[in-house]
């Protein structure tokens, strides 16, 4: 690992990923099982060309993993709990203080779909509109009533504030997202927010995480004295935002049910009436303990170490 200044950079990146884990692009994918302290990094893109090219001096390849079991997002009058979520990224730290993020082949973000409480019955029924009433009569089947919600990226993150990542109450960055609602009657193109008009999340630390350092051998076995790898663990931090506005729904039931979704959920909803929170995150940042000692092949050695830990 590098000096204290690089530890600071590690903490900044970890704070960012801790919040970002609430953003889901689908159900958690099967991952490689890794030994010991490598275990949290089972989707790290160690074989990506940009990661392999890191020399350990001007560029350092590292792995980030962040996960949470519970959380919630409030949109207008609706509160949706979130389940298991996992974010993993490769990070290339440059010697000018900037960083490049590298996503795994299947995408950086995976999570269990969130179930909307009450389903379609809670979203639209009862109704005096004949078209909607006809749908309500069919919702005795739980599969027809069930709605799942997935938060998806709707643009590139921006406005990264490195200082805010170690403090509380200051936005760390801006993340454009949209919420994908799925149900047989709503169809597969029902969204709250769009790529052109996204929900803009500006996460901040609600409390400071605890920090610990583990040192381990290339294959993941704990070795506090001579391990080739180092891992920072950030635990116990909640992340959230209550400043974003939420636009109305679109594409629900080929557009015929947009108004029904908006009416029951209270959308569009102005800033200050919505919130997101991710509870008790666990974030890990792993890199060679002495990157410069592996120059000019630090990235290739990271990949070699990772593969040696595969069970």
Coordinates of C-alpha atoms in Angstrom, one line a residue:
X1 CA 0.0 0.0 0.0
X2 CA 1.1 3.6 -0.5
X3 CA 1.5 6.4 2.0
X4 CA -1.2 8.2 4.0
X5 CA -2.2 10.3 1.0
X6 CA -3.1 7.2 -1.0
X7 CA -5.0 5.9 2.0
X8 CA -7.0 9.1 1.9
X9 CA -7.7 8.5 -1.8
X10 CA -8.8 4.9 -1.0
X11 CA -11.3 6.2 1.6
X12 CA -12.7 8.6 -0.9
X13 CA -13.3 5.9 -3.5
X14 CA -14.7 3.6 -0.9
X15 CA -17.2 6.2 0.3
X16 CA -18.4 6.7 -3.3
X17 CA -18.9 2.9 -3.9
X18 CA -20.7 2.4 -0.6
X19 CA -23.5 4.6 -1.7
X20 CA -23.4 3.5 -5.3
X21 CA -24.3 -0.1 -4.3
X22 CA -27.9 0.9 -4.0
X23 CA -28.0 1.4 -7.8
X24 CA -29.1 -1.9 -9.4
X25 CA -29.0 -3.1 -13.0
X26 CA -30.6 -6.5 -12.3
X27 CA -30.5 -9.7 -10.3
X28 CA -27.1 -10.6 -8.8
X29 CA -25.1 -12.6 -11.3
X30 CA -23.2 -15.8 -10.5
X31 CA -19.6 -14.9 -9.6
X32 CA -16.3 -16.7 -9.1
X33 CA -15.7 -17.9 -5.6
X34 CA -12.5 -16.6 -4.1
X35 CA -10.4 -17.7 -1.1
X36 CA -10.0 -15.7 2.1
X37 CA -9.7 -12.0 2.0
X38 CA -10.1 -11.9 -1.8
X39 CA -13.8 -13.1 -1.3
X40 CA -15.5 -9.6 -1.6
X41 CA -13.8 -9.0 -5.0
X42 CA -15.3 -12.0 -6.9
X43 CA -16.3 -9.8 -9.9
X44 CA -13.3 -7.5 -10.1
X45 CA -12.3 -6.9 -13.8
X46 CA -8.7 -7.8 -13.2
X47 CA -8.3 -9.0 -16.9
X48 CA -9.5 -5.7 -18.4
X49 CA -6.8 -4.2 -20.7
X50 CA -6.7 -1.0 -18.8
X51 CA -6.2 -2.8 -15.5
X52 CA -3.5 -5.1 -16.9
X53 CA -1.6 -2.0 -18.3
X54 CA -1.1 -0.4 -14.8
X55 CA 2.6 -0.2 -14.0
X56 CA 2.4 0.4 -10.2
X57 CA 4.0 3.8 -10.3
X58 CA 2.1 6.2 -12.6
X59 CA -1.0 4.0 -12.6
X60 CA -2.1 1.6 -9.9
X61 CA -4.8 -1.1 -10.5
X62 CA -7.1 -1.9 -7.6
X63 CA -10.4 -3.6 -6.8
X64 CA -13.4 -2.1 -5.1
X65 CA -16.4 -4.0 -3.6
X66 CA -19.4 -2.5 -1.8
X67 CA -22.6 -4.2 -0.5
X68 CA -25.6 -3.7 1.7
X69 CA -28.5 -6.0 2.7
X70 CA -31.2 -3.4 3.3
X71 CA -32.2 0.1 2.4
X72 CA -35.1 2.1 1.0
X73 CA -36.1 4.7 -1.5
X74 CA -39.0 7.1 -1.1
X75 CA -40.5 8.6 -4.2
X76 CA -43.4 11.0 -3.5
X77 CA -45.9 9.0 -1.5
X78 CA -44.3 5.6 -2.1
X79 CA -41.6 3.8 -0.1
X80 CA -39.9 0.8 -1.7
X81 CA -37.4 -1.3 0.4
X82 CA -34.2 -2.5 -1.3
X83 CA -32.6 -5.9 -0.8
X84 CA -29.1 -7.3 -1.3
X85 CA -27.0 -5.1 -3.5
X86 CA -23.5 -5.4 -4.8
X87 CA -21.2 -3.0 -6.6
X88 CA -17.8 -4.0 -7.9
X89 CA -15.3 -2.0 -9.9
X90 CA -11.7 -1.9 -11.0
X91 CA -10.1 1.4 -10.2
X92 CA -6.9 2.8 -11.8
X93 CA -5.4 5.4 -9.6
X94 CA -3.3 7.9 -11.5
X95 CA -0.3 9.8 -10.0
X96 CA -2.0 13.1 -10.8
X97 CA -4.7 12.4 -8.3
X98 CA -7.4 11.3 -10.7
X99 CA -8.9 7.9 -11.1
X100 CA -10.5 5.8 -13.9
X101 CA -13.3 3.3 -13.2
X102 CA -13.5 0.0 -15.0
X103 CA -16.7 -2.1 -14.8
X104 CA -16.9 -5.9 -14.9
X105 CA -18.1 -7.4 -18.2
X106 CA -21.6 -8.0 -16.7
X107 CA -21.8 -4.5 -15.3
X108 CA -20.7 -2.9 -12.1
X109 CA -24.1 -3.1 -10.3
X110 CA -26.2 -6.1 -9.3
X111 CA -29.0 -6.5 -6.8
X112 CA -32.1 -8.4 -5.9
X113 CA -35.2 -6.7 -7.4
X114 CA -37.2 -4.7 -4.9
X115 CA -40.9 -5.5 -4.5
X116 CA -43.2 -2.6 -4.4
X117 CA -45.5 -2.9 -1.3
X118 CA -49.1 -3.5 -2.3
X119 CA -48.3 -4.2 -5.9
X120 CA -50.6 -2.9 -8.6
X121 CA -53.6 -3.0 -6.2
X122 CA -51.9 -0.5 -4.1
X123 CA -50.8 1.6 -7.1
X124 CA -54.1 1.9 -9.0
X125 CA -57.0 0.4 -7.1
X126 CA -59.8 1.1 -6.4
X127 CA -60.6 3.3 -9.4
X128 CA -63.7 4.9 -10.9
X129 CA -62.2 4.6 -14.4
X130 CA -63.7 1.6 -16.2
X131 CA -60.4 0.7 -18.0
X132 CA -58.5 0.6 -14.6
X133 CA -61.4 -1.1 -12.8
X134 CA -61.3 -3.9 -15.3
X135 CA -57.6 -4.4 -14.5
X136 CA -58.3 -4.3 -10.7
X137 CA -60.8 -7.2 -11.1
X138 CA -58.0 -9.4 -12.5
X139 CA -55.5 -8.8 -9.7
X140 CA -56.5 -11.7 -7.4
X141 CA -53.6 -13.5 -9.0
X142 CA -50.5 -12.5 -7.1
X143 CA -48.3 -12.7 -10.2
X144 CA -50.4 -10.2 -12.0
X145 CA -50.4 -7.9 -8.9
X146 CA -46.7 -8.0 -8.2
X147 CA -44.5 -5.0 -9.2
X148 CA -40.7 -5.1 -9.0
X149 CA -38.6 -1.9 -9.1
X150 CA -35.0 -1.7 -10.3
X151 CA -32.9 1.4 -10.1
X152 CA -30.8 1.8 -13.2
X153 CA -28.0 4.2 -14.3
X154 CA -29.3 6.9 -16.6
X155 CA -26.1 8.7 -17.4
X156 CA -22.5 9.0 -16.2
X157 CA -21.8 10.1 -12.6
X158 CA -20.4 13.6 -12.3
X159 CA -19.6 16.4 -9.9
X160 CA -17.2 14.2 -7.8
X161 CA -16.2 16.0 -4.6
X162 CA -13.2 14.3 -3.0
X163 CA -13.4 16.3 0.3
X164 CA -17.0 15.4 0.9
X165 CA -16.3 11.7 0.8
X166 CA -14.6 11.9 4.2
X167 CA -17.1 14.3 5.8
X168 CA -20.8 14.2 6.5
X169 CA -23.6 16.4 5.0
X170 CA -21.9 17.2 1.7
X171 CA -22.8 15.7 -1.7
X172 CA -20.0 13.3 -2.9
X173 CA -21.2 13.3 -6.5
X174 CA -24.2 13.4 -8.8
X175 CA -25.6 10.1 -10.1
X176 CA -28.4 10.2 -12.8
X177 CA -30.7 7.2 -12.4
X178 CA -34.2 6.0 -13.5
X179 CA -36.5 3.5 -11.8
X180 CA -37.7 0.6 -13.9
X181 CA -41.2 -0.8 -12.8
X182 CA -42.1 -4.3 -14.1
X183 CA -45.5 -5.9 -14.1
X184 CA -47.6 -7.7 -16.8
X185 CA -50.0 -4.8 -17.1
X186 CA -47.4 -2.1 -16.9
X187 CA -45.2 -3.8 -19.5
X188 CA -41.5 -3.7 -19.7
X189 CA -41.0 0.0 -20.6
X190 CA -42.5 1.6 -17.5
X191 CA -40.0 4.0 -16.0
X192 CA -39.9 6.8 -13.4
X193 CA -37.4 9.1 -14.9
X194 CA -35.6 8.8 -18.2
X195 CA -32.1 9.2 -19.7
X196 CA -33.2 12.6 -20.9
X197 CA -34.9 13.6 -17.5
X198 CA -33.3 11.4 -14.8
X199 CA -33.6 11.4 -11.1
X200 CA -30.4 13.1 -9.9
X201 CA -29.1 11.5 -6.7
X202 CA -26.4 13.4 -4.7
X203 CA -25.3 11.0 -2.0
X204 CA -23.6 12.1 1.2
X205 CA -22.3 10.3 4.3
X206 CA -24.9 10.1 7.1
X207 CA -22.2 8.9 9.5
X208 CA -18.5 8.0 9.2
X209 CA -17.5 4.4 8.6
X210 CA -15.1 2.4 10.8
X211 CA -11.8 1.6 9.1
X212 CA -9.5 -1.5 9.4
X213 CA -6.6 -2.9 7.3
X214 CA -6.0 -6.5 6.4
X215 CA -2.8 -7.8 4.8
X216 CA -3.0 -11.2 3.0
X217 CA -1.1 -13.5 0.7
X218 CA -1.6 -13.5 -3.1
X219 CA -4.0 -16.5 -2.8
X220 CA -6.2 -14.7 -0.2
X221 CA -4.8 -16.4 3.0
X222 CA -4.4 -13.9 5.8
X223 CA -0.7 -12.9 6.3
X224 CA -0.3 -9.8 8.5
X225 CA 3.5 -9.7 8.2
X226 CA 4.5 -10.5 4.6
X227 CA 1.3 -10.6 2.5
X228 CA 1.5 -9.3 -1.1
X229 CA -2.0 -7.8 -0.9
X230 CA -3.6 -5.2 1.3
X231 CA -7.4 -4.6 1.9
X232 CA -9.0 -1.6 3.5
X233 CA -12.4 -2.4 5.1
X234 CA -15.0 0.4 5.7
X235 CA -18.0 -0.8 7.7
X236 CA -21.1 0.6 9.4
X237 CA -21.7 3.6 7.2
X238 CA -25.2 4.7 6.1
X239 CA -25.4 6.7 2.9
X240 CA -28.3 8.8 1.7
X241 CA -29.8 11.8 -0.1
X242 CA -33.0 13.7 0.5
X243 CA -32.5 16.6 -2.0
X244 CA -33.6 15.1 -5.4
X245 CA -36.7 15.7 -7.4
X246 CA -38.6 12.9 -9.2
X247 CA -40.2 13.3 -12.6
X248 CA -43.4 11.5 -13.6
X249 CA -43.8 8.0 -14.9
X250 CA -43.7 7.1 -18.7
X251 CA -44.2 4.1 -20.8
X252 CA -46.5 2.3 -18.3
X253 CA -49.0 0.2 -20.1
X254 CA -47.8 1.7 -23.4
X255 CA -48.4 5.1 -21.8
X256 CA -52.1 4.5 -20.9
X257 CA -51.3 3.9 -17.2
X258 CA -48.8 6.7 -16.7
X259 CA -51.4 8.9 -15.0
X260 CA -52.5 6.1 -12.7
X261 CA -49.0 5.5 -11.5
X262 CA -48.4 9.2 -11.0
X263 CA -51.7 9.7 -9.1
X264 CA -51.1 7.1 -6.5
X265 CA -47.3 7.7 -6.0
X266 CA -47.6 11.5 -6.0
X267 CA -45.4 12.1 -9.0
X268 CA -43.9 14.3 -10.2
X269 CA -42.5 15.1 -6.8
X270 CA -40.4 18.2 -5.9
X271 CA -37.0 18.2 -4.3
X272 CA -37.3 17.6 -0.5
X273 CA -40.1 15.1 -0.7
X274 CA -38.0 12.1 -1.7
X275 CA -35.2 10.2 -0.2
X276 CA -32.9 7.2 -0.5
X277 CA -30.9 5.4 2.2
X278 CA -28.6 2.4 2.1
X279 CA -28.1 0.8 5.6
X280 CA -24.9 -0.5 7.2
X281 CA -22.7 -0.8 4.1
X282 CA -19.6 -2.9 3.9
X283 CA -17.0 -1.6 1.5
X284 CA -13.6 -3.1 0.6
X285 CA -10.7 -1.7 -1.3
X286 CA -7.9 -4.1 -2.3
X287 CA -4.6 -3.5 -4.0
X288 CA -1.0 -4.8 -3.8
X289 CA 0.6 -3.9 -0.5
X290 CA 3.6 -2.4 -2.4
X291 CA 2.5 -1.5 -5.9
X292 CA 5.8 0.1 -6.8
X293 CA 7.6 -3.1 -5.9
X294 CA 5.7 -4.8 -8.7
X295 CA 6.5 -2.2 -11.4
X296 CA 6.2 -2.2 -14.3
X297 CA 3.8 -5.1 -14.1
X298 CA 1.5 -4.3 -11.1
X299 CA -1.7 -4.7 -13.1
X300 CA -0.6 -8.1 -14.5
X301 CA 0.5 -9.2 -11.0
X302 CA -2.9 -8.2 -9.5
X303 CA -4.6 -10.4 -12.1
X304 CA -2.2 -13.3 -11.4
X305 CA -2.9 -13.0 -7.6
X306 CA -6.7 -12.9 -8.2
X307 CA -6.6 -16.0 -10.3
X308 CA -4.5 -17.8 -7.8
X309 CA -7.3 -17.3 -5.2
X310 CA -10.0 -18.9 -7.3
X311 CA -11.5 -22.0 -5.6

